[in-house]
Short mmCIF file of C-alpha atoms and ligand atoms in Angstrom, two decimals:
data_model
loop_
_atom_site.label_atom_id
_atom_site.label_comp_id
_atom_site.label_asym_id
_atom_site.label_seq_id
_atom_site.Cartn_x
_atom_site.Cartn_y
_atom_site.Cartn_z
CA UNK D 1 67.98 160.77 165.09
CA UNK D 2 70.15 163.77 164.27
CA UNK D 3 73.83 163.34 163.70
CA UNK D 4 76.52 165.91 162.98
CA UNK D 5 77.14 164.26 159.61
CA UNK D 6 73.81 165.20 158.12
CA UNK D 7 73.32 167.42 155.12
CA UNK D 8 70.13 168.90 153.73
CA UNK D 9 68.23 168.34 150.47
CA UNK D 10 67.31 171.93 149.63
CA UNK D 11 65.88 171.24 146.21
CA UNK D 12 64.79 168.33 144.01
CA UNK D 13 63.95 168.20 140.31
CA UNK D 14 63.41 165.66 137.55
CA UNK D 15 62.90 165.42 133.83
CA UNK D 16 60.09 162.96 133.14
CA UNK D 17 61.20 159.43 132.19
CA UNK D 18 60.35 158.19 128.72
CA UNK D 19 61.86 157.62 125.28
CA UNK D 20 62.22 161.19 124.12
CA UNK D 21 65.00 160.72 121.55
CA UNK D 22 66.96 163.78 122.63
CA UNK D 23 70.40 164.44 124.10
CA UNK D 24 70.84 163.40 127.77
CA UNK D 25 72.28 166.87 128.51
CA UNK D 26 68.92 168.48 127.79
CA UNK D 27 67.24 166.20 130.34
CA UNK D 28 69.91 166.92 132.93
CA UNK D 29 69.71 170.70 132.50
CA UNK D 30 65.91 170.62 132.95
CA UNK D 31 66.20 168.53 136.15
CA UNK D 32 68.96 170.83 137.47
CA UNK D 33 66.96 174.00 136.75
CA UNK D 34 63.93 172.52 138.52
CA UNK D 35 66.03 171.55 141.54
CA UNK D 36 67.56 175.02 141.70
CA UNK D 37 64.11 176.61 141.48
CA UNK D 38 62.83 174.28 144.18
CA UNK D 39 65.79 175.32 146.38
CA UNK D 40 65.19 179.01 145.68
CA UNK D 41 68.74 179.40 144.40
CA UNK D 42 70.39 180.64 141.22
CA UNK D 43 72.87 178.50 139.26
CA UNK D 44 75.59 181.02 140.19
CA UNK D 45 75.04 180.18 143.89
CA UNK D 46 76.23 176.57 143.34
CA UNK D 47 79.78 175.90 144.58
CA UNK D 48 80.20 172.29 143.49
CA UNK D 49 78.65 170.09 140.79
CA UNK D 50 78.66 166.30 141.13
CA UNK D 51 77.69 164.55 137.90
CA UNK D 52 76.60 160.92 137.71
CA UNK D 53 78.08 159.45 134.51
CA UNK D 54 76.36 157.63 131.67
CA UNK D 55 78.57 155.25 129.66
CA UNK D 56 76.15 155.13 126.71
CA UNK D 57 76.50 158.66 125.43
CA UNK D 58 80.14 159.07 124.50
CA UNK D 59 82.75 161.30 126.14
CA UNK D 60 80.30 163.91 127.51
CA UNK D 61 78.69 161.10 129.50
CA UNK D 62 82.00 160.09 131.10
CA UNK D 63 82.59 163.65 132.34
CA UNK D 64 79.02 164.39 133.41
CA UNK D 65 80.04 166.99 136.05
CA UNK D 66 81.80 169.08 133.44
CA UNK D 67 79.12 168.47 130.82
CA UNK D 68 76.33 169.83 133.05
CA UNK D 69 78.49 172.72 134.35
CA UNK D 70 79.26 173.78 130.80
CA UNK D 71 75.64 173.42 129.71
CA UNK D 72 74.39 175.57 132.59
CA UNK D 73 77.20 178.06 131.81
CA UNK D 74 80.77 177.89 133.10
CA UNK D 75 81.10 179.73 136.41
CA UNK D 76 84.45 178.31 137.52
CA UNK D 77 82.51 175.89 139.75
CA UNK D 78 84.43 172.80 140.90
CA UNK D 79 83.16 169.45 139.68
CA UNK D 80 83.30 165.68 140.06
CA UNK D 81 82.06 162.87 137.81
CA UNK D 82 81.15 159.48 139.26
CA UNK D 83 80.54 156.15 137.64
CA UNK D 84 79.27 153.28 139.81
CA UNK D 85 76.80 151.43 137.55
CA UNK D 86 73.27 151.66 139.04
CA UNK D 87 74.71 153.37 142.13
CA UNK D 88 76.27 156.22 140.10
CA UNK D 89 73.73 158.74 141.38
CA UNK D 90 74.44 157.79 145.01
CA UNK D 91 78.17 158.03 144.44
CA UNK D 92 77.65 161.55 143.04
CA UNK D 93 75.60 162.36 146.16
CA UNK D 94 78.42 160.89 148.31
CA UNK D 95 80.95 163.05 146.46
CA UNK D 96 78.94 166.24 147.08
CA UNK D 97 78.29 165.26 150.72
CA UNK D 98 82.02 164.77 151.36
CA UNK D 99 82.71 168.29 150.02
CA UNK D 100 80.00 169.77 152.24
CA UNK D 101 80.92 167.84 155.38
CA UNK D 102 84.62 168.69 154.89
CA UNK D 103 83.68 172.33 154.84
CA UNK D 104 85.02 172.75 151.31
CA UNK D 105 81.68 174.06 150.07
CA UNK D 106 78.27 175.00 151.46
CA UNK D 107 75.98 174.06 148.58
CA UNK D 108 76.27 171.58 145.74
CA UNK D 109 74.25 170.43 142.73
CA UNK D 110 74.02 166.72 141.92
CA UNK D 111 72.78 165.71 138.41
CA UNK D 112 72.33 162.41 136.61
CA UNK D 113 70.78 161.92 133.18
CA UNK D 114 70.63 159.21 130.56
CA UNK D 115 69.41 158.56 127.05
CA UNK D 116 69.23 154.75 126.99
CA UNK D 117 69.29 152.25 124.13
CA UNK D 118 66.39 149.88 123.50
CA UNK D 119 66.39 146.27 124.70
CA UNK D 120 68.92 144.34 126.73
CA UNK D 121 71.96 146.19 128.00
CA UNK D 122 74.94 144.67 126.17
CA UNK D 123 78.69 145.02 126.78
CA UNK D 124 80.98 147.20 124.68
CA UNK D 125 82.52 145.59 121.57
CA UNK D 126 85.63 143.47 120.99
CA UNK D 127 86.84 140.01 122.06
CA UNK D 128 87.63 140.32 125.75
CA UNK D 129 87.79 137.05 127.69
CA UNK D 130 89.32 138.94 130.63
CA UNK D 131 86.16 141.01 131.01
CA UNK D 132 83.46 139.16 133.01
CA UNK D 133 80.82 141.31 131.31
CA UNK D 134 81.97 139.98 127.91
CA UNK D 135 82.28 136.42 129.22
CA UNK D 136 78.74 136.16 130.56
CA UNK D 137 77.23 137.29 127.29
CA UNK D 138 79.52 135.35 124.94
CA UNK D 139 79.96 132.10 126.84
CA UNK D 140 76.57 131.88 128.58
CA UNK D 141 74.18 134.30 126.89
CA UNK D 142 73.41 135.49 130.42
CA UNK D 143 71.60 138.85 130.15
CA UNK D 144 70.75 140.96 133.18
CA UNK D 145 67.24 139.44 133.39
CA UNK D 146 68.84 135.96 133.49
CA UNK D 147 70.30 136.83 136.90
CA UNK D 148 66.94 138.26 138.03
CA UNK D 149 65.38 134.98 136.90
CA UNK D 150 67.82 133.01 139.07
CA UNK D 151 66.93 135.07 142.13
CA UNK D 152 63.20 134.85 141.40
CA UNK D 153 63.33 131.08 141.03
CA UNK D 154 65.01 130.83 144.46
CA UNK D 155 62.02 132.60 146.01
CA UNK D 156 59.65 130.08 144.41
CA UNK D 157 61.56 126.92 145.24
CA UNK D 158 62.70 128.04 148.74
CA UNK D 159 59.93 130.26 150.07
CA UNK D 160 56.86 129.13 148.18
CA UNK D 161 56.49 132.40 146.25
CA UNK D 162 54.32 132.26 143.14
CA UNK D 163 54.36 134.07 139.81
CA UNK D 164 51.13 135.71 140.99
CA UNK D 165 53.10 137.27 143.84
CA UNK D 166 55.50 138.77 141.30
CA UNK D 167 52.60 140.06 139.24
CA UNK D 168 51.13 141.60 142.39
CA UNK D 169 54.28 143.74 142.72
CA UNK D 170 53.82 144.98 139.15
CA UNK D 171 50.15 145.78 139.69
CA UNK D 172 50.96 147.71 142.90
CA UNK D 173 53.82 149.69 141.40
CA UNK D 174 51.87 150.48 138.24
CA UNK D 175 49.01 151.80 140.39
CA UNK D 176 51.48 154.01 142.31
CA UNK D 177 53.04 155.24 139.07
CA UNK D 178 49.66 156.41 137.81
CA UNK D 179 49.93 159.29 140.28
CA UNK D 180 53.49 160.24 139.38
CA UNK D 181 53.90 162.88 136.64
CA UNK D 182 57.55 161.89 136.17
CA UNK D 183 56.85 158.17 135.57
CA UNK D 184 57.16 156.77 132.05
CA UNK D 185 54.35 154.23 132.18
CA UNK D 186 51.22 155.74 133.62
CA UNK D 187 48.91 152.84 132.96
CA UNK D 188 47.16 150.40 135.27
CA UNK D 189 48.08 146.76 134.82
CA UNK D 190 46.15 143.69 135.92
CA UNK D 191 47.45 140.30 137.06
CA UNK D 192 46.16 138.96 133.74
CA UNK D 193 48.19 141.56 131.76
CA UNK D 194 51.37 140.35 133.47
CA UNK D 195 50.48 136.68 132.95
CA UNK D 196 49.82 137.33 129.24
CA UNK D 197 53.23 138.87 128.60
CA UNK D 198 55.96 136.59 127.19
CA UNK D 199 58.54 134.81 129.35
CA UNK D 200 61.89 136.66 129.23
CA UNK D 201 63.82 134.59 131.79
CA UNK D 202 61.71 131.96 133.52
CA UNK D 203 59.88 132.54 135.86
CA UNK D 204 59.92 136.22 134.91
CA UNK D 205 57.75 137.69 132.16
CA UNK D 206 58.25 140.86 130.16
CA UNK D 207 56.14 142.87 132.61
CA UNK D 208 58.14 141.60 135.58
CA UNK D 209 61.27 143.26 134.18
CA UNK D 210 62.06 146.95 134.05
CA UNK D 211 62.72 148.64 130.74
CA UNK D 212 65.46 151.19 129.98
CA UNK D 213 64.47 154.83 129.74
CA UNK D 214 65.59 158.37 129.15
CA UNK D 215 65.32 160.60 132.20
CA UNK D 216 67.11 162.91 134.61
CA UNK D 217 67.09 163.79 138.28
CA UNK D 218 68.88 166.43 140.32
CA UNK D 219 69.17 167.53 143.94
CA UNK D 220 70.59 170.64 145.57
CA UNK D 221 72.45 169.60 148.72
CA UNK D 222 73.81 171.93 151.41
CA UNK D 223 75.12 172.16 154.93
CA UNK D 224 72.66 172.47 157.80
CA UNK D 225 73.96 176.00 158.46
CA UNK D 226 73.33 177.02 154.84
CA UNK D 227 69.88 175.39 154.97
CA UNK D 228 68.92 177.32 158.08
CA UNK D 229 69.04 180.53 156.02
CA UNK D 230 66.74 179.10 153.36
CA UNK D 231 64.18 176.80 154.96
CA UNK D 232 62.49 176.15 158.28
CA UNK D 233 61.65 172.53 157.57
CA UNK D 234 64.74 170.83 156.15
CA UNK D 235 64.70 167.32 154.79
CA UNK D 236 68.02 165.76 155.73
CA UNK D 237 70.22 163.03 154.30
CA UNK D 238 71.23 161.05 157.41
CA UNK D 239 73.18 158.25 155.76
CA UNK D 240 74.82 157.48 152.43
CA UNK D 241 75.99 153.87 152.30
CA UNK D 242 78.16 152.84 149.34
CA UNK D 243 79.87 149.81 150.88
CA UNK D 244 81.31 147.10 148.62
CA UNK D 245 80.95 143.31 149.13
CA UNK D 246 82.94 141.39 151.71
CA UNK D 247 85.10 138.41 150.53
CA UNK D 248 83.93 135.76 149.91
CA UNK D 249 80.89 137.09 148.07
CA UNK D 250 78.65 134.01 148.19
CA UNK D 251 75.74 135.07 145.98
CA UNK D 252 76.02 134.89 142.18
CA UNK D 253 76.12 138.55 141.16
CA UNK D 254 76.10 140.42 137.85
CA UNK D 255 78.23 140.12 135.76
CA UNK D 256 80.14 137.19 137.29
CA UNK D 257 79.83 133.58 136.07
CA UNK D 258 80.92 132.21 139.45
CA UNK D 259 80.99 133.32 143.08
CA UNK D 260 84.04 133.62 145.27
CA UNK D 261 85.08 130.38 146.91
CA UNK D 262 84.34 130.04 150.63
CA UNK D 263 86.94 127.28 151.15
CA UNK D 264 89.42 129.47 153.06
CA UNK D 265 87.10 132.10 154.57
CA UNK D 266 83.50 131.67 155.69
CA UNK D 267 80.99 134.05 154.06
CA UNK D 268 79.80 137.05 156.05
CA UNK D 269 76.42 136.72 157.80
CA UNK D 270 74.97 139.57 155.76
CA UNK D 271 74.52 139.32 152.00
CA UNK D 272 75.94 142.24 150.00
CA UNK D 273 72.52 143.81 149.58
CA UNK D 274 71.77 143.46 153.30
CA UNK D 275 75.17 144.96 154.16
CA UNK D 276 74.36 148.09 152.11
CA UNK D 277 71.29 148.74 154.25
CA UNK D 278 73.05 147.70 157.48
CA UNK D 279 75.73 150.33 156.95
CA UNK D 280 73.08 152.98 156.25
CA UNK D 281 71.13 152.13 159.44
CA UNK D 282 74.37 152.29 161.46
CA UNK D 283 75.28 155.64 160.06
CA UNK D 284 71.83 157.13 160.66
CA UNK D 285 71.45 155.51 164.07
CA UNK D 286 68.08 154.03 163.22
CA UNK D 287 66.63 150.65 162.31
CA UNK D 288 64.06 149.20 159.92
CA UNK D 289 61.33 149.70 162.53
CA UNK D 290 61.77 153.47 162.15
CA UNK D 291 61.00 153.57 158.42
CA UNK D 292 57.98 155.33 156.99
CA UNK D 293 58.64 154.13 153.42
CA UNK D 294 61.25 152.56 151.13
CA UNK D 295 62.25 153.12 147.52
CA UNK D 296 64.00 149.98 146.30
CA UNK D 297 65.49 148.86 142.98
CA UNK D 298 62.78 146.70 141.40
CA UNK D 299 64.82 145.73 138.33
CA UNK D 300 62.44 142.79 138.48
CA UNK D 301 59.23 142.44 140.47
CA UNK D 302 60.72 139.54 142.45
CA UNK D 303 63.79 141.62 143.30
CA UNK D 304 61.55 144.07 145.22
CA UNK D 305 60.69 141.16 147.53
CA UNK D 306 64.41 140.36 148.03
CA UNK D 307 65.11 143.99 148.89
CA UNK D 308 62.31 144.13 151.50
CA UNK D 309 64.14 141.36 153.32
CA UNK D 310 67.56 142.80 152.71
CA UNK D 311 66.35 146.06 154.32
CA UNK D 312 65.36 144.05 157.43
CA UNK D 313 61.68 144.98 157.07
CA UNK D 314 60.82 141.30 157.51
CA UNK D 315 62.63 137.97 157.86
CA UNK D 316 63.82 135.93 154.83
CA UNK D 317 60.94 134.35 152.97
CA UNK D 318 58.27 136.59 154.49
CA UNK D 319 58.09 139.44 151.94
CA UNK D 320 55.31 137.72 149.95
CA UNK D 321 53.15 137.73 153.08
CA UNK D 322 53.71 141.52 153.56
CA UNK D 323 52.80 142.05 149.92
CA UNK D 324 49.64 139.87 150.04
CA UNK D 325 48.55 141.64 153.26
CA UNK D 326 48.83 145.04 151.57
CA UNK D 327 51.56 146.24 153.96
CA UNK D 328 53.70 147.56 151.09
CA UNK D 329 50.87 149.60 149.52
CA UNK D 330 50.90 153.41 149.91
CA UNK D 331 48.22 152.99 152.56
CA UNK D 332 50.05 150.07 154.22
CA UNK D 333 52.37 149.81 157.22
CA UNK D 334 55.57 150.16 155.13
CA UNK D 335 54.93 151.45 151.59
CA UNK D 336 57.49 150.23 149.06
CA UNK D 337 58.05 152.10 145.81
CA UNK D 338 55.32 154.71 146.33
CA UNK D 339 56.87 156.47 143.31
CA UNK D 340 55.90 153.57 141.09
CA UNK D 341 59.47 152.20 141.16
CA UNK D 342 61.49 151.05 138.18
CA UNK D 343 58.44 149.15 137.01
CA UNK D 344 56.78 152.50 136.24
CA UNK D 345 59.91 154.43 135.29
CA UNK D 346 62.22 152.07 133.46
CA UNK D 347 65.87 152.43 134.37
CA UNK D 348 67.75 155.62 133.51
CA UNK D 349 70.95 154.39 135.13
CA UNK D 350 72.81 157.49 136.42
CA UNK D 351 69.54 159.29 137.32
CA UNK D 352 67.80 156.49 139.13
CA UNK D 353 69.43 156.65 142.57
CA UNK D 354 69.01 160.46 142.58
CA UNK D 355 65.34 160.06 141.58
CA UNK D 356 64.85 157.81 144.60
CA UNK D 357 66.10 160.64 146.81
CA UNK D 358 63.82 163.14 145.00
CA UNK D 359 60.83 160.91 145.77
CA UNK D 360 61.75 160.63 149.46
CA UNK D 361 62.28 164.39 149.65
CA UNK D 362 58.82 165.11 148.26
CA UNK D 363 57.25 162.43 150.45
CA UNK D 364 58.87 163.80 153.63
CA UNK D 365 57.80 167.34 152.76
CA UNK D 366 54.22 166.13 152.20
CA UNK D 367 54.33 167.20 148.53
CA UNK D 368 53.77 163.83 146.87
CA UNK D 369 50.16 164.49 145.91
CA UNK D 370 47.99 161.43 145.32
CA UNK D 371 50.82 159.03 146.17
CA UNK D 372 51.57 160.76 149.50
CA UNK D 373 52.48 158.39 152.32
CA UNK D 374 50.68 159.77 155.34
CA UNK D 375 52.96 161.27 158.00
CA UNK D 376 56.22 160.15 156.38
CA UNK D 377 59.31 161.10 158.41
CA UNK D 378 61.97 158.51 157.54
CA UNK D 379 62.68 156.95 154.16
CA UNK D 380 65.34 154.64 152.78
CA UNK D 381 66.57 153.95 149.25
CA UNK D 382 68.35 150.85 148.04
CA UNK D 383 69.94 149.83 144.78
CA UNK D 384 72.56 147.55 143.36
CA UNK D 385 74.52 147.48 140.14
CA UNK D 386 77.23 145.50 138.39
CA UNK D 387 80.75 144.98 139.73
CA UNK D 388 80.07 145.30 143.46
CA UNK D 389 78.31 148.65 143.29
CA UNK D 390 75.32 149.47 145.40
CA UNK D 391 73.94 152.12 147.70
CA UNK D 392 71.44 152.87 150.40
CA UNK D 393 70.49 156.41 151.45
CA UNK D 394 68.43 157.39 154.48
CA UNK D 395 66.41 160.62 154.37
CA UNK D 396 64.77 162.02 157.51
CA UNK D 397 62.93 165.10 158.69
CA UNK K 1 85.97 117.50 106.31
CA UNK K 2 85.63 117.60 110.09
CA UNK K 3 86.02 120.93 111.71
CA UNK K 4 88.57 121.75 114.40
CA UNK K 5 87.20 121.79 117.92
CA UNK K 6 88.24 124.85 119.91
CA UNK K 7 87.37 125.69 123.52
CA UNK K 8 85.42 128.96 123.71
CA UNK K 9 88.00 130.17 126.22
CA UNK K 10 91.29 128.21 126.40
CA UNK K 11 92.20 126.69 129.78
CA UNK K 12 88.79 126.81 131.41
CA UNK K 13 87.98 123.11 130.98
CA UNK K 14 89.66 119.85 129.91
CA UNK K 15 89.57 119.17 126.20
CA UNK K 16 90.46 115.48 125.97
CA UNK K 17 89.30 112.15 127.31
CA UNK K 18 86.22 111.12 129.28
CA UNK K 19 87.14 112.89 132.51
CA UNK K 20 85.69 116.22 131.47
CA UNK K 21 85.87 118.94 134.11
CA UNK K 22 86.11 122.68 134.56
CA UNK K 23 89.62 123.86 135.39
CA UNK K 24 90.19 126.43 138.13
CA UNK K 25 93.19 127.42 140.14
CA UNK K 26 93.90 127.08 143.86
CA UNK K 27 95.96 129.57 145.85
CA UNK K 28 98.74 127.44 147.40
CA UNK K 29 98.88 129.76 150.42
CA UNK K 30 95.24 129.90 151.56
CA UNK K 31 93.48 127.22 149.50
CA UNK K 32 90.93 129.53 147.89
CA UNK K 33 89.73 128.19 144.54
CA UNK K 34 89.23 130.51 141.56
CA UNK K 35 87.03 130.03 138.54
CA UNK K 36 87.61 131.65 136.11
CA UNK K 37 91.25 130.91 136.90
CA UNK K 38 93.31 133.49 138.70
CA UNK K 39 97.08 133.08 138.55
CA UNK K 40 98.98 136.13 139.75
CA UNK K 41 97.18 137.48 142.85
CA UNK K 42 94.86 136.14 145.53
CA UNK K 43 91.53 137.91 146.14
CA UNK K 44 91.32 136.72 149.74
CA UNK K 45 92.03 140.06 151.51
CA UNK K 46 93.94 138.23 154.25
CA UNK K 47 96.23 136.37 151.84
CA UNK K 48 99.37 137.52 150.04
CA UNK K 49 99.63 134.32 147.99
CA UNK K 50 101.22 134.53 144.53
CA UNK K 51 101.40 130.88 143.56
CA UNK K 52 98.51 128.98 142.05
CA UNK K 53 98.00 125.35 141.08
CA UNK K 54 95.56 124.23 138.40
CA UNK K 55 92.73 122.16 139.87
CA UNK K 56 89.85 120.29 138.18
CA UNK K 57 86.53 121.37 139.72
CA UNK K 58 83.98 118.86 141.01
CA UNK K 59 82.03 117.22 138.18
CA UNK K 60 78.86 117.10 140.20
CA UNK K 61 77.01 119.68 142.27
CA UNK K 62 73.53 120.78 143.22
CA UNK K 63 71.21 123.30 141.55
CA UNK K 64 71.39 126.66 143.34
CA UNK K 65 68.93 128.15 140.89
CA UNK K 66 67.98 128.12 137.21
CA UNK K 67 66.32 130.19 134.51
CA UNK K 68 66.16 130.32 130.72
CA UNK K 69 66.71 132.68 127.83
CA UNK K 70 63.28 133.33 126.36
CA UNK K 71 64.75 135.89 123.95
CA UNK K 72 67.88 135.81 121.81
CA UNK K 73 70.71 137.44 123.86
CA UNK K 74 72.59 140.25 122.11
CA UNK K 75 76.17 139.99 120.77
CA UNK K 76 78.76 138.96 121.78
CA UNK K 77 76.47 135.94 122.19
CA UNK K 78 76.65 134.07 118.86
CA UNK K 79 73.51 132.71 117.23
CA UNK K 80 72.01 132.39 113.76
CA UNK K 81 69.62 135.39 113.41
CA UNK K 82 67.65 133.53 110.73
CA UNK K 83 66.99 130.44 112.87
CA UNK K 84 63.89 130.30 115.06
CA UNK K 85 64.83 131.08 118.64
CA UNK K 86 65.00 128.05 120.92
CA UNK K 87 65.30 128.96 124.62
CA UNK K 88 68.22 127.41 126.49
CA UNK K 89 68.47 127.05 130.25
CA UNK K 90 71.02 128.75 132.47
CA UNK K 91 71.81 126.80 135.62
CA UNK K 92 73.65 127.99 138.74
CA UNK K 93 75.46 125.00 140.25
CA UNK K 94 76.67 124.86 143.83
CA UNK K 95 80.01 122.94 144.09
CA UNK K 96 80.37 121.87 147.71
CA UNK K 97 84.08 121.03 147.80
CA UNK K 98 85.08 124.34 146.15
CA UNK K 99 82.55 126.38 148.14
CA UNK K 100 81.35 128.25 145.10
CA UNK K 101 78.49 128.62 142.65
CA UNK K 102 79.18 128.46 138.91
CA UNK K 103 76.86 129.15 135.99
CA UNK K 104 76.48 126.98 132.93
CA UNK K 105 74.09 126.54 130.06
CA UNK K 106 71.84 123.51 130.38
CA UNK K 107 72.67 120.66 128.01
CA UNK K 108 70.49 120.56 124.87
CA UNK K 109 67.03 119.25 125.76
CA UNK K 110 67.18 120.28 129.44
CA UNK K 111 64.22 122.57 130.18
CA UNK K 112 63.26 124.46 133.31
CA UNK K 113 60.66 121.80 134.08
CA UNK K 114 63.47 119.25 134.42
CA UNK K 115 65.05 121.28 137.25
CA UNK K 116 64.50 122.09 140.91
CA UNK K 117 66.64 123.91 143.45
CA UNK K 118 68.75 121.32 145.29
CA UNK K 119 68.77 118.49 142.73
CA UNK K 120 72.04 116.86 141.71
CA UNK K 121 73.51 117.88 138.37
CA UNK K 122 76.70 117.12 136.47
CA UNK K 123 78.98 119.24 134.36
CA UNK K 124 79.46 117.81 130.88
CA UNK K 125 81.07 118.82 127.59
CA UNK K 126 78.98 120.85 125.18
CA UNK K 127 79.03 122.90 121.98
CA UNK K 128 78.44 126.66 122.16
CA UNK K 129 78.33 127.37 118.42
CA UNK K 130 80.11 126.58 115.16
CA UNK K 131 81.22 128.54 112.14
CA UNK K 132 82.79 127.48 108.83
CA UNK K 133 86.16 126.52 110.34
CA UNK K 134 85.57 125.62 113.97
CA UNK K 135 83.30 124.03 116.49
CA UNK K 136 83.48 126.07 119.69
CA UNK K 137 83.20 123.89 122.77
CA UNK K 138 82.03 124.79 126.25
CA UNK K 139 80.60 123.15 129.38
CA UNK K 140 76.97 122.23 129.91
CA UNK K 141 74.95 121.22 132.96
CA UNK K 142 72.38 118.44 133.13
CA UNK K 143 70.43 116.68 135.85
CA UNK K 144 72.05 113.40 136.88
CA UNK K 145 68.80 111.41 136.72
CA UNK K 146 67.81 112.26 133.15
CA UNK K 147 71.20 111.15 131.85
CA UNK K 148 70.73 109.36 128.56
ZN1 LIG H 1 95.25 133.00 148.92
#
């Protein structure tokens, strides 16, 4: 399972998720310092900084690479700043990986941090009928959870899923999050708690939908040669998939109010989400049967079930059965969101994809404490954001 | 005094007569239909088309999925903050002839219990909101069988 395009995660660090009311830069610096310490390196050793941007914190957020480099103390280090909605963290990782694999640097720091507003994410101001993000809010009142509601309803009407299945995902992820010191919500939830929460977008209730959080995550990435001088048990990144959709995109996706037309060209066999994972498997030379665990983007509870199928862990319509059988528990055959997932964290957009890699790194090192997946050797991440962004990263040891 | 009726976005649907429909465009080179309308470039990667004809979209389709807005959406959605919130439905409609799915708000009175994936629905004129000068019109979706 080793390819010559692998790089190594030498260090991982996070700032706990929450609503701390401070500047996102503070969170990012803390995560970066922890990742450096974990790697056994000094800030001055870093040759490249890849920042994942936040668009909710003004100019410093748009130039995250520079912002974190300045905060840690200018060293002349080269930088990049990436924005790719929920996949921003993965794009930053991809940027650092390209530098390392091209031989332009040996060791890089990747940082993403956010201080998020309360409530629904809303578009920036002004009257902009050419912006699909403006259109869906103004013309339809279609918030992000509305799209999650559409997907969840499909599972009920097509596959016989129930709202209890969705609640089961919340209960599982909340239980996992109890054992995660970086999670925002460290509280057990019952099926009754979920059922008692108000409907946000039918059939989804408030507790089916992830909140928005402050938080930060960082990784130190390096070449295998560099790693050999610092560790004897490297955790490797074997694939970074950031593919975009293939025309015609046949699934209604955020923030669009209509899909592409398939009149002239037939849709691809794989959905966009499935194609993200497919490209990752191809790059790593493995398949879903090789996975020890998965960290997927549970923006809603029902979406975790979609992802399980998109990752090829089971066939379409069978994820509820896996869930009910306990296969996706930490003790199950294929644990999903052992970290507690977005349900326990709330989304800190530019940090989230990096946090998924942090979790896999700790799991594969056997350092995940009470939420440790026994004998974990291969993990996959998956996420999707607005405007055709998404990512899937495979971590192996 | 009656207020002026204005489409929420000009050119996206017909504004006169009984033959209400959404208006898209069709690439004259490859036949791909676009809604919202696209008029200067074709997004089919295999097509270099630059000419587009306006086409009315099918008035009927089937429900691909549906949900509702249990909470008041943020601006730029327009609503009266003092009025009690009444959830509206959002319906994804599959239009077979155009090979696409389009979203619309359910017509007033259409609830999630009136819907099911696969049932036939029609696209009808509706009102999005009004202010002192104008009534802003839009399209709505409603099941064919509960038609008044
Ligand atoms: Zn064309």
